[in-house]
Amino acid sequence: MRTPTRLRTLLLAASAAALTVSGPLSAHDHEVPLPAYPVSETGDVVETIFGNEVADPYRWLEEDVRNSAKVADWVKAQSELAADYLAALPGREAYEARIKELYNYERFGIPVEKGGNYFYSRNDGLQNQSVLYVRDGLDGEPRVLIDPNKWAEDGATALAGWVPTEDGSKLLYGIQDGGSDWRTARVLDVATGEVLEDKVEWIKFSALEWAKDGSGFYYSRFPVTEEGETFQALNTNQKVYFHKLGTPQSDDVVVFETADRPELNNVGVVSNDGAYLITYSSSGTDNRYEVSLIDLAGEDRTPRVIIPGFESNFSYIGNKGSRFFFVTNENAPLQKVVAIDITSDDLAREVIIPERETKLDGVSMVGGKLVAEYLVDAKSEVSVHALDGSEIRTVALPGIGTAGGFGGDADDREVFYSFSSFNQPTAIYKYDLESGESSVWERPEVAFNPEDYTVEQKFYTSKDGTRVPMFLVRRADIAASGEAVPTLLYGYGGFNISLTPGFNPSRIAWLDAGGAYVLANIRGGGEYGKAWHDGGRRENKQNVFDDFIAAGEYLKANGITTPDGLAIEGGSNGGLLVGAVSNQRPDLVDAAHPAVGVMDMLRFDRFTAGRYWVDDYGYPSKETDFNLLLSYSPYHNVRDGTDYPAILVTTADTDDRVVPGHSFKYTAALQAADIGDKPHLIRIETRAGHGSGKPTDKAIEEAADVGAFLAYHTGLDLSGMGE
């Protein structure tokens, strides 16, 4: 598959009162004292926007911690406060030990074959970064090709994507440092392991695509930022370049740009036959593209627009001669497959696989066939089709879960795919395209029995009557007894992103302690296609919060969670979700974890990639959108005089996707407000970004801190974790 994320008008005074807080006494035999919050200086920023007097007393916390000593001091004080509190939580050390034990299993990535070499990632369990291996033949002896664990002492420099040449002789790979979205590309010789002199920088939100002859590669980059603005400046003027091997980056040639529209994203992919470069231009996060074609074999490299208008998704699958296959939602909200003959005058769309009643999530062209992945109530189903669209068979998957992969070349007879679920870590399967048989290539051994846990799918009714699915995961004995237990409810609800069953070791630790885990497939995601996404964005954003609130109400009303045992969690757009729901229904929620969240909805579009998010959120500069954003912005709607749940905010000082100022300002507002005696803390990771590339040891430590916090404030007893 080839496809190119209200402060009203009063200034709040910082509270210096020391608090003592406790979790439910039925689960804990001691209270954890909370020292006084650090005083967050309040500024005098008040702006009149569309007739609204809007205070922003913590505007100064938007400054980059690298450039502002005052922000650095605030971060240090908040981090010390949170570290002391979290370390004192009962059962935390045993909980971390269990998470570490669960993380310690061998895991593999899907192998990629080129020129008889098989490339794949592997982690022995507790390595901070997975290692890239190569085999000469599928059964050949594994050889380490790239070990990113040697790149940085703190393990925070990661291998961020890799692509071999068609003959398998060279490998193009990306380097990510400290969790940043910026990438540096390097090339190595596969036979010798030698890193070549080629070095390309300032890459972000880009494909890495070899020319089929291996002479060089295509990539997208932004201009060099001003000094001190690398991690906060808006990203504009993205161009597609070609880098010829053996030359400096300064010689790289621009092959595609939209100089008259600097706000557009531009990404290029090479056709499977190597004859064309397909370029995608988009204005935001929506899958709405203008698609152009560059004939790489011809003398005239002028791009030819074949899909104009920025109206629909057209994701290139592959081509056979002049027939190009695309996944599209044009007149098909659940998506379909079409073919376009690029030599025709009208570029008519021939329907190959028509729209079905379930969401078409992606398609691969491999071995002369089309492999289609569907989402059926957020679970994977896969079918194999001939190039005329006729269905050959379905792929027998191991159970309820998520499948992915199925990539390869036109002459491949086999493909590899992954499968995982809440109680099953990712296993890699080899699939024979002719016989339809799957066989295990690598399946990890884990420190638990998957059969000890049950995975159920339930449906509940939201505020407006919409039927919403959720996955419920519990220990089998708890599910059988029907006992109400503290429950962790997770959600996202945005950007057409589908949440599907997947494995997380820390979730198993939560289940082992006796808790339940629930994933709610709320609107705003892509589980049911365009209508589901549209139902949870812009003017419909409140539906997302209503769906999540209804999930919590369902869990309590049906005796799944205890009356005071509901924890909610979400990251990025999901952090916004948790912040908004904590404001709107603090009586429902007992503990909350908003991670790397978008918390200031009036200024999100002023930093790095934030300007893209207007597709889901709307424009703060437009009055109608502004009023909607102001109505739910977590930072602006902290409700004085209302008891709030315990809240642990998490972010990273080097997050350049959702800049940490969002979480800093939100935390300062929480701590300054009169919202009860439960703790409202922020945990700030160092040299970690939005999530990708995070070292294993940091992930384990953070999961232990968050889990222990949520457990303490929902009554989940961790005292037996070490037994």
XYZ file of C-alpha atoms in Angstrom:
723
model
C 0.000 0.000 0.000
C 1.374 3.413 -0.890
C -0.161 6.574 0.482
C 1.615 9.404 0.505
C -2.271 13.850 12.695
C -11.876 29.600 28.047
C -9.966 31.621 30.461
C -12.758 34.247 30.263
C -11.369 37.645 31.196
C -9.988 36.887 34.630
C -6.304 36.368 35.292
C -5.817 33.374 37.532
C -3.637 33.630 40.634
C -1.228 30.800 41.370
C -2.008 28.656 44.378
C 0.756 28.213 46.929
C -1.276 26.060 49.296
C 0.159 22.678 50.166
C -2.263 19.840 49.466
C -2.612 16.338 50.782
C -4.341 13.979 48.422
C -5.290 10.386 48.596
C -6.695 7.672 46.458
C -9.631 5.538 47.537
C -8.773 4.228 51.002
C -10.193 0.823 50.149
C -7.192 0.205 47.930
C -4.389 2.137 49.644
C -3.262 2.202 53.228
C -1.393 5.491 53.035
C -1.805 8.916 51.566
C 0.655 10.518 49.159
C 1.317 14.150 50.101
C 1.585 16.742 47.380
C 3.924 19.692 47.996
C 2.933 23.182 46.961
C 2.733 23.805 43.232
C 5.461 26.012 41.805
C 4.153 29.520 41.246
C 3.464 30.127 37.546
C 3.921 33.792 36.761
C 0.795 35.371 35.294
C 1.219 37.802 32.436
C -1.158 40.544 31.424
C -2.008 39.381 27.912
C -5.673 40.068 27.174
C -6.895 40.216 23.580
C -10.217 41.260 22.114
C -11.065 38.740 19.403
C -14.408 38.930 17.594
C -15.787 40.826 20.580
C -14.491 38.332 23.140
C -12.089 39.450 25.863
C -9.663 36.529 26.005
C -6.956 36.346 28.651
C -3.761 34.404 28.011
C -1.753 34.841 31.237
C 0.664 32.015 30.430
C 1.594 33.093 26.893
C 5.227 33.196 28.039
C 5.202 29.408 28.428
C 5.047 29.099 24.633
C 8.741 30.023 24.445
C 11.100 27.205 23.452
C 12.731 25.723 26.547
C 16.050 25.816 24.680
C 15.840 29.592 24.331
C 14.093 30.753 27.520
C 15.736 30.428 30.929
C 12.407 31.286 32.581
C 10.604 28.442 30.826
C 13.498 26.109 31.596
C 13.218 26.983 35.300
C 9.460 26.332 35.219
C 10.010 22.971 33.535
C 12.626 22.007 36.120
C 10.380 22.900 39.057
C 7.354 21.101 37.624
C 9.413 18.033 36.745
C 10.880 17.771 40.239
C 7.424 18.101 41.796
C 5.943 15.389 39.561
C 8.930 13.053 39.984
C 8.711 13.185 43.786
C 4.972 12.578 43.794
C 5.049 9.751 41.255
C 7.927 7.969 42.983
C 5.902 7.843 46.210
C 2.864 6.141 44.661
C 2.162 2.724 46.214
C 3.086 -0.246 44.028
C 4.826 1.858 41.402
C 8.132 -0.044 41.493
C 6.433 -3.436 41.233
C 4.255 -2.107 38.424
C 7.319 -0.913 36.502
C 8.991 -4.285 37.030
C 5.976 -6.053 35.537
C 5.859 -3.685 32.563
C 9.557 -4.267 31.969
C 9.014 -8.020 32.089
C 6.198 -7.715 29.570
C 8.299 -5.553 27.242
C 11.078 -8.118 27.254
C 10.051 -10.180 24.249
C 11.624 -10.572 20.831
C 9.755 -8.600 18.183
C 10.138 -8.298 14.439
C 9.113 -5.970 11.656
C 7.693 -7.059 8.306
C 10.531 -8.149 5.999
C 11.148 -6.450 2.664
C 12.821 -8.394 -0.153
C 14.986 -6.681 -2.759
C 17.549 -8.424 -4.944
C 17.372 -11.588 -2.853
C 18.154 -9.676 0.335
C 15.542 -9.675 3.085
C 15.563 -6.574 5.292
C 13.714 -6.470 8.602
C 13.856 -4.922 12.063
C 14.290 -6.843 15.286
C 14.360 -5.925 18.954
C 15.625 -8.439 21.496
C 13.128 -7.068 24.001
C 14.658 -4.243 25.993
C 16.800 -2.581 23.363
C 15.990 1.125 23.261
C 15.785 1.043 19.467
C 15.079 -1.830 17.110
C 18.004 -3.028 14.993
C 17.882 -3.437 11.209
C 19.010 -6.830 9.910
C 19.535 -8.284 6.459
C 19.558 -11.891 5.268
C 20.865 -13.268 1.998
C 17.736 -15.267 1.196
C 14.870 -15.747 3.600
C 16.676 -18.555 5.429
C 20.097 -16.897 5.314
C 22.145 -15.970 8.340
C 20.948 -12.677 9.891
C 23.459 -9.836 9.765
C 23.221 -6.522 11.597
C 23.010 -3.707 9.103
C 22.145 -0.710 11.308
C 22.169 -0.595 15.100
C 20.816 2.808 16.159
C 21.453 1.952 19.810
C 25.049 3.008 19.175
C 24.080 6.464 17.935
C 23.359 8.176 21.276
C 24.123 7.398 24.894
C 20.545 8.103 25.960
C 19.065 5.923 23.212
C 17.007 8.828 21.884
C 18.332 8.768 18.308
C 16.204 6.473 16.192
C 16.147 4.805 12.796
C 13.205 6.540 11.105
C 12.358 4.597 7.972
C 14.488 2.763 5.462
C 14.238 1.805 1.783
C 16.519 -0.560 -0.168
C 17.311 -0.135 -3.851
C 15.674 -2.503 -6.330
C 18.780 -4.684 -6.478
C 19.180 -4.639 -2.683
C 22.716 -3.278 -2.885
C 22.147 0.023 -1.067
C 19.902 1.252 1.680
C 18.466 4.730 2.162
C 17.509 5.457 5.763
C 16.304 8.286 7.982
C 17.684 9.432 11.328
C 15.455 10.976 13.988
C 17.018 12.681 17.002
C 15.296 13.398 20.294
C 11.842 12.594 18.956
C 11.824 15.509 16.497
C 9.871 15.342 13.241
C 12.985 16.499 11.375
C 14.914 13.766 9.568
C 18.386 13.373 8.141
C 18.823 10.852 5.314
C 21.925 8.717 4.805
C 22.865 5.863 2.454
C 24.888 2.729 3.137
C 26.361 -0.075 1.093
C 24.551 -3.281 2.062
C 27.441 -5.632 1.315
C 30.054 -3.745 3.330
C 27.926 -1.785 5.805
C 29.827 1.352 4.810
C 27.921 4.624 5.199
C 28.368 6.713 2.075
C 29.146 10.423 2.104
C 25.642 11.368 0.964
C 23.802 13.336 3.650
C 20.460 15.101 3.170
C 18.911 17.293 5.881
C 15.754 19.330 6.622
C 13.463 16.467 5.655
C 10.027 16.357 7.268
C 6.693 14.704 6.381
C 8.335 13.067 3.382
C 8.471 9.861 1.444
C 11.939 8.468 0.658
C 11.885 7.013 -2.852
C 14.707 5.483 -4.856
C 14.961 5.928 -8.594
C 14.554 2.399 -9.947
C 18.132 2.358 -11.270
C 19.501 3.300 -7.852
C 21.150 6.453 -9.155
C 19.596 8.609 -6.464
C 16.432 9.261 -4.523
C 13.474 11.621 -4.212
C 12.507 13.350 -0.983
C 10.548 16.353 0.332
C 12.007 19.082 2.493
C 11.329 22.514 3.923
C 13.660 25.519 3.818
C 16.240 25.964 6.577
C 14.640 27.718 9.548
C 15.897 30.840 11.248
C 18.273 30.253 14.142
C 16.378 29.370 17.315
C 13.128 28.599 15.445
C 13.821 25.059 14.241
C 11.332 23.432 16.594
C 8.547 26.033 16.548
C 8.476 27.844 13.193
C 5.619 27.160 10.788
C 6.461 24.683 8.026
C 5.832 26.133 4.556
C 7.272 25.896 1.028
C 7.745 22.153 0.945
C 9.403 20.988 -2.292
C 10.245 17.615 -3.815
C 13.926 17.159 -4.662
C 16.093 14.575 -6.389
C 19.426 13.705 -4.831
C 21.996 12.070 -7.099
C 24.291 9.691 -5.259
C 27.808 10.975 -4.743
C 26.858 14.652 -4.895
C 26.349 17.258 -2.141
C 22.845 18.259 -1.097
C 23.476 21.730 -2.485
C 23.370 20.182 -5.962
C 19.981 18.553 -5.437
C 17.397 19.435 -8.064
C 13.860 20.609 -7.373
C 11.551 18.333 -9.358
C 8.227 19.582 -8.020
C 7.062 22.677 -6.159
C 4.031 24.933 -5.791
C 5.692 28.330 -5.429
C 2.381 30.150 -5.869
C 0.880 28.208 -2.942
C 3.531 27.896 -0.215
C 1.032 26.392 2.216
C 0.748 23.140 0.236
C 2.389 19.868 1.251
C 4.174 18.175 -1.637
C 5.263 14.544 -1.632
C 6.468 12.310 -4.467
C 6.401 8.530 -4.966
C 7.971 6.533 -7.783
C 5.684 4.283 -9.812
C 6.255 0.565 -9.415
C 7.716 0.357 -12.929
C 10.005 3.337 -12.263
C 8.757 5.295 -15.246
C 6.873 8.026 -13.391
C 6.957 10.190 -10.303
C 3.500 10.629 -8.809
C 3.257 13.809 -6.744
C 0.624 14.609 -4.157
C -0.239 18.151 -3.138
C -2.502 18.818 -0.160
C -3.389 21.778 2.017
C -3.954 20.119 5.377
C -4.478 16.789 7.095
C -7.433 15.674 4.971
C -6.839 13.073 2.290
C -7.757 15.556 -0.452
C -5.097 15.634 -3.119
C -4.192 17.180 -6.390
C -2.184 14.499 -8.157
C 0.398 15.182 -10.844
C 2.511 12.907 -12.997
C 6.101 13.416 -14.126
C 7.389 11.225 -16.960
C 10.868 10.257 -15.762
C 11.783 8.712 -19.105
C 10.891 11.725 -21.212
C 12.909 14.855 -21.847
C 10.094 17.113 -20.666
C 9.762 16.701 -16.895
C 6.901 19.181 -16.634
C 4.328 17.854 -14.148
C 0.963 16.929 -15.661
C -2.050 17.225 -13.394
C -4.149 14.062 -13.637
C -6.357 14.586 -10.551
C -7.188 18.282 -10.094
C -9.128 20.123 -7.468
C -8.145 18.983 -3.939
C -11.529 17.302 -3.609
C -10.929 13.618 -2.898
C -8.467 11.005 -1.780
C -6.519 9.378 -4.617
C -3.830 7.051 -3.220
C -1.627 5.331 -5.767
C -1.603 1.537 -5.546
C 0.432 0.609 -8.601
C 0.282 0.564 -12.367
C 0.397 -1.879 -15.196
C 1.589 0.024 -18.203
C -0.558 3.101 -18.657
C -3.283 1.857 -16.291
C -2.836 3.445 -12.879
C -4.736 2.034 -9.919
C -5.899 4.255 -7.040
C -7.869 3.979 -3.818
C -10.350 6.849 -3.791
C -13.306 8.190 -1.846
C -14.576 10.127 -4.861
C -18.332 9.485 -4.779
C -17.546 6.606 -2.421
C -17.343 7.602 1.268
C -16.191 4.096 2.243
C -13.682 4.063 -0.648
C -13.246 2.018 -3.783
C -10.529 1.105 -6.274
C -10.406 2.717 -9.693
C -8.065 2.520 -12.680
C -7.136 5.474 -14.912
C -5.552 5.139 -18.322
C -3.128 8.055 -18.316
C -2.951 8.033 -22.117
C -6.661 8.748 -22.452
C -7.915 12.262 -23.080
C -10.639 12.226 -20.453
C -8.712 10.308 -17.728
C -11.923 8.448 -16.947
C -12.152 6.390 -13.750
C -12.849 2.701 -14.290
C -14.242 1.114 -11.134
C -12.243 -2.012 -10.289
C -13.397 -2.785 -6.740
C -16.645 -0.984 -6.002
C -17.523 0.572 -2.678
C -18.817 -1.885 -0.098
C -20.714 -1.479 3.165
C -17.448 -1.576 5.116
C -14.484 0.798 5.035
C -11.758 0.005 2.487
C -8.635 0.895 4.461
C -5.892 0.217 1.923
C -4.841 -1.823 -1.096
C -1.571 -3.329 -2.322
C -0.689 -4.461 -5.823
C 1.561 -7.488 -5.574
C 2.132 -10.618 -7.626
C -0.329 -9.468 -10.274
C -3.114 -9.214 -7.708
C -4.790 -6.622 -5.495
C -4.832 -7.259 -1.754
C -7.583 -5.203 -0.109
C -7.717 -4.454 3.614
C -11.125 -3.616 5.082
C -12.243 -2.378 8.482
C -15.342 -4.161 9.721
C -16.447 -2.522 12.970
C -12.784 -1.479 13.455
C -11.462 -5.022 12.916
C -9.369 -6.167 9.952
C -10.654 -8.287 7.082
C -8.523 -8.922 3.999
C -9.416 -10.150 0.520
C -7.408 -10.950 -2.613
C -8.593 -9.803 -6.052
C -7.571 -10.142 -9.665
C -6.620 -6.926 -11.465
C -10.116 -6.797 -12.939
C -11.469 -6.567 -9.394
C -12.977 -10.046 -9.167
C -12.512 -11.542 -5.713
C -10.315 -14.630 -5.530
C -10.494 -15.349 -1.791
C -10.422 -13.886 1.688
C -7.353 -14.185 3.901
C -7.929 -16.294 7.011
C -6.687 -14.092 9.869
C -5.840 -15.452 13.332
C -8.752 -13.714 15.075
C -10.144 -10.311 16.066
C -7.342 -7.860 15.495
C -5.382 -5.693 13.110
C -3.571 -6.896 9.988
C -1.110 -4.855 7.943
C 1.581 -5.195 5.316
C 0.914 -7.238 2.174
C 3.422 -5.176 0.186
C 5.669 -6.453 -2.571
C 6.527 -6.433 -6.258
C 4.703 -7.459 -9.418
C 6.467 -10.831 -9.682
C 6.297 -11.848 -6.013
C 4.567 -15.106 -5.176
C 4.590 -14.452 -1.458
C 3.914 -11.471 0.777
C 4.345 -10.823 4.466
C 1.839 -9.344 6.836
C 1.542 -8.574 10.529
C -1.264 -9.378 12.918
C -1.838 -8.194 16.466
C -4.594 -7.749 19.007
C -4.983 -6.490 22.552
C -3.815 -9.809 23.981
C -1.514 -10.816 21.095
C 1.752 -9.047 20.302
C 2.599 -8.556 16.654
C 3.348 -11.773 14.788
C 4.645 -11.872 11.209
C 3.085 -14.214 8.677
C 4.108 -15.291 5.190
C 1.240 -15.526 2.737
C 1.344 -17.581 -0.460
C -0.538 -15.650 -3.129
C -1.222 -18.742 -5.229
C -2.396 -21.205 -2.590
C -3.824 -18.705 -0.118
C -1.990 -20.355 2.752
C -0.527 -18.387 5.659
C 2.407 -19.601 7.724
C 4.102 -18.103 10.757
C 7.400 -16.399 9.957
C 8.060 -15.001 13.432
C 5.832 -15.164 16.490
C 7.143 -13.823 19.800
C 7.172 -15.688 23.087
C 5.702 -13.563 25.849
C 5.561 -13.519 29.644
C 1.819 -14.152 29.799
C -0.847 -16.455 28.411
C -3.049 -14.653 25.850
C -5.945 -16.929 26.754
C -5.995 -15.433 30.252
C -7.576 -12.278 28.770
C -10.814 -11.729 26.908
C -11.463 -9.267 24.085
C -15.088 -8.275 23.539
C -16.720 -5.739 21.281
C -19.702 -3.856 22.613
C -21.875 -1.075 21.225
C -23.345 1.835 23.133
C -25.548 4.833 22.345
C -24.192 8.376 22.309
C -26.070 11.536 23.272
C -27.660 12.017 19.836
C -28.555 8.340 19.407
C -25.499 7.337 17.363
C -24.380 3.720 17.838
C -20.677 3.639 18.778
C -18.427 0.570 19.152
C -15.941 -0.090 21.912
C -13.494 -2.894 22.649
C -13.479 -4.201 26.225
C -10.431 -6.129 27.452
C -10.285 -7.854 30.852
C -8.746 -10.794 32.605
C -10.852 -13.819 31.787
C -11.707 -14.479 35.427
C -12.936 -10.913 35.923
C -14.993 -11.048 32.722
C -16.540 -14.341 33.851
C -17.433 -12.989 37.289
C -18.871 -9.722 36.001
C -17.019 -7.849 38.739
C -16.828 -4.066 38.410
C -13.200 -2.940 38.339
C -11.246 0.288 37.769
C -11.251 0.943 34.049
C -8.944 2.798 31.671
C -10.902 4.324 28.784
C -8.869 5.390 25.734
C -9.949 7.517 22.783
C -8.747 9.712 19.926
C -11.574 10.877 17.665
C -10.026 12.879 14.876
C -8.220 13.271 11.565
C -9.831 10.219 9.984
C -7.522 7.995 12.079
C -8.930 4.568 12.923
C -8.165 2.947 16.278
C -7.964 -0.815 15.909
C -6.922 -3.676 18.212
C -3.221 -3.615 19.036
C -0.796 -4.794 21.673
C 0.761 -2.653 24.397
C 2.707 -4.327 27.242
C 1.667 -1.688 29.761
C -1.997 -2.504 29.081
C -1.379 -6.119 30.076
C 0.151 -4.886 33.337
C -3.033 -2.872 33.992
C -5.120 -5.982 33.307
C -2.867 -8.106 35.522
C -3.513 -5.715 38.399
C -7.228 -6.365 37.966
C -8.268 -3.416 35.825
C -10.202 -3.261 32.558
C -9.109 -1.529 29.372
C -11.570 -0.012 26.909
C -10.954 1.471 23.469
C -13.839 3.608 22.223
C -14.119 4.085 18.440
C -15.675 7.542 18.673
C -16.575 9.815 15.788
C -13.894 11.909 14.132
C -11.938 8.738 13.347
C -11.979 6.773 10.130
C -13.505 3.502 11.296
C -16.674 3.974 9.231
C -15.397 6.184 6.464
C -15.985 9.810 5.570
C -19.298 10.217 7.391
C -17.769 9.025 10.661
C -14.906 11.481 10.266
C -17.159 14.372 9.285
C -19.422 13.612 12.233
C -16.633 14.498 14.646
C -14.829 17.530 13.291
C -15.179 21.279 12.954
C -18.797 22.228 13.730
C -19.395 18.610 14.834
C -16.436 18.375 17.223
C -18.692 18.270 20.283
C -19.908 14.862 19.085
C -16.422 13.501 19.825
C -16.628 14.599 23.438
C -20.226 13.404 23.736
C -19.270 9.973 22.378
C -16.440 9.653 24.897
C -18.626 10.842 27.777
C -21.310 8.347 26.749
C -18.698 5.573 26.804
C -17.794 6.456 30.398
C -21.457 6.614 31.390
C -22.051 3.209 29.789
C -19.148 1.650 31.688
C -20.405 2.936 35.024
C -24.095 2.273 34.391
C -23.439 -1.318 33.335
C -21.213 -2.202 36.260
C -18.078 -2.634 34.190
C -16.180 0.021 36.093
C -16.498 0.919 39.747
C -18.375 4.122 40.726
C -15.109 5.981 41.443
C -12.836 4.024 39.123
C -12.927 5.633 35.658
C -9.630 6.806 34.174
C -9.496 8.415 30.739
C -6.499 8.682 28.445
C -5.625 10.014 25.006
C -2.675 11.483 23.149
C -2.269 14.424 20.759
C -5.804 15.045 19.438
C -6.735 12.514 22.115
C -5.062 14.786 24.672
C -7.436 17.530 23.561
C -10.267 15.017 24.003
C -9.243 14.203 27.581
C -8.769 17.867 28.472
C -12.157 18.860 27.054
C -14.002 15.969 28.712
C -12.328 16.680 32.054
C -13.673 20.236 31.791
C -17.146 19.229 30.648
C -17.746 16.232 32.931
C -15.354 16.354 35.901
C -18.023 14.526 37.935
C -17.806 11.479 35.628
C -14.027 11.132 35.472
C -11.861 10.046 38.422
C -8.402 10.299 36.851
C -7.165 11.663 33.538
C -4.064 11.468 31.399
C -3.930 13.965 28.524
C -0.718 13.239 26.619
C 1.019 15.671 24.213
C -2.351 17.339 23.754
C -3.573 20.253 21.652
C -4.784 22.403 24.553
C -4.911 25.986 23.244
C -7.372 25.877 20.387
C -6.962 29.579 19.596
C -3.246 29.415 18.741
C -2.596 25.859 17.511
C -2.104 27.046 13.941
C 0.879 29.275 14.793
C 3.477 26.550 15.403
C 5.226 23.922 13.240
C 2.613 21.653 11.630
C -0.340 23.122 13.501
C -1.558 25.058 10.484
C -2.473 21.774 8.785
C -5.006 20.893 11.490
C -7.568 23.433 10.332
C -9.138 20.640 8.283
C -10.358 19.082 11.537
C -10.546 22.062 13.883
C -11.368 25.039 11.690
C -9.640 28.423 11.502
C -9.089 30.486 14.673
C -8.995 33.505 12.372
C -12.633 33.000 11.276
C -15.340 34.147 13.663
C -17.625 31.133 13.438
C -14.746 28.704 13.895
C -13.224 30.855 16.632
C -16.398 30.735 18.705
C -16.578 26.953 18.387
C -12.924 26.542 19.325
C -13.279 28.854 22.307
C -16.251 26.838 23.556
C -14.197 23.657 24.130
C -10.523 24.708 24.224
C -9.119 22.909 27.318
C -6.876 25.819 28.326
C -9.681 28.356 28.118
C -12.412 26.341 29.851
C -10.970 25.248 33.192
C -14.003 25.612 35.488
C -13.308 27.397 38.760
C -15.296 26.160 41.745
C -15.739 22.587 40.458
C -13.983 19.503 41.800
C -11.787 18.034 39.077
C -10.368 14.534 38.683
C -6.712 13.853 39.345
C -4.863 14.860 36.167
C -1.387 13.910 35.005
C -0.388 15.840 31.883
C 2.510 14.427 29.883
C 4.577 16.042 27.168
C 8.153 16.288 25.964
C 10.404 19.317 25.911
C 11.402 18.627 22.303
C 7.980 17.806 20.842
C 7.855 19.762 17.588
C 4.541 18.314 16.400
C 2.309 19.571 19.221
C 4.663 22.062 20.862
C 4.872 21.579 24.648
C 3.604 25.097 25.297
C 0.097 23.642 24.900
C 0.589 21.352 27.891
C 2.599 23.916 29.871
C -0.132 26.565 29.659
C -2.921 24.085 30.391
C -1.109 22.771 33.477
C -0.473 26.275 34.784
C -4.196 27.054 34.392
C -5.182 23.860 36.235
C -2.814 24.535 39.110
C -3.999 28.123 39.482
C -7.718 27.307 39.515
C -9.943 26.398 42.451
C -10.805 22.886 41.237
C -10.488 20.684 44.324
C -7.790 18.886 46.243
C -6.681 16.234 43.755
C -3.277 16.623 42.089
C -2.834 18.312 38.706
C 0.704 17.594 37.628
C 2.804 17.570 34.488
C 5.434 15.015 33.603
C 7.901 16.430 31.054
C 10.172 14.002 29.226
C 13.562 15.169 27.962
C 14.830 14.495 24.450
C 11.580 12.878 23.440
C 9.135 14.206 20.910
C 5.560 13.439 20.022
C 5.996 9.705 20.510
C 7.880 8.146 17.602
C 11.439 7.077 18.263
C 10.991 7.035 22.043
C 13.554 4.703 23.659
C 12.214 1.581 25.354
C 13.557 2.553 28.768
C 11.803 5.931 28.604
C 8.585 4.262 27.439
C 8.655 1.809 30.349
C 9.377 4.495 32.938
C 6.620 6.759 31.614
C 4.110 3.909 31.466
C 4.877 3.027 35.087
C 4.439 6.624 36.239
C 1.178 7.103 34.357
C -0.235 3.692 35.283
C 0.593 4.076 38.965
C -0.989 7.550 39.001
C -4.200 6.374 37.334
C -4.317 3.264 39.520
C -3.938 5.253 42.745
C -6.749 7.622 41.858
C -9.183 4.948 40.652
C -8.623 2.441 43.450
C -6.703 -0.152 41.430
C -4.514 -1.984 43.933
C -0.963 -2.562 42.660
C 0.286 -4.148 45.887
C 0.157 -7.652 44.475
C 2.087 -6.907 41.274
C 5.331 -8.442 42.509
C 3.756 -11.664 43.788
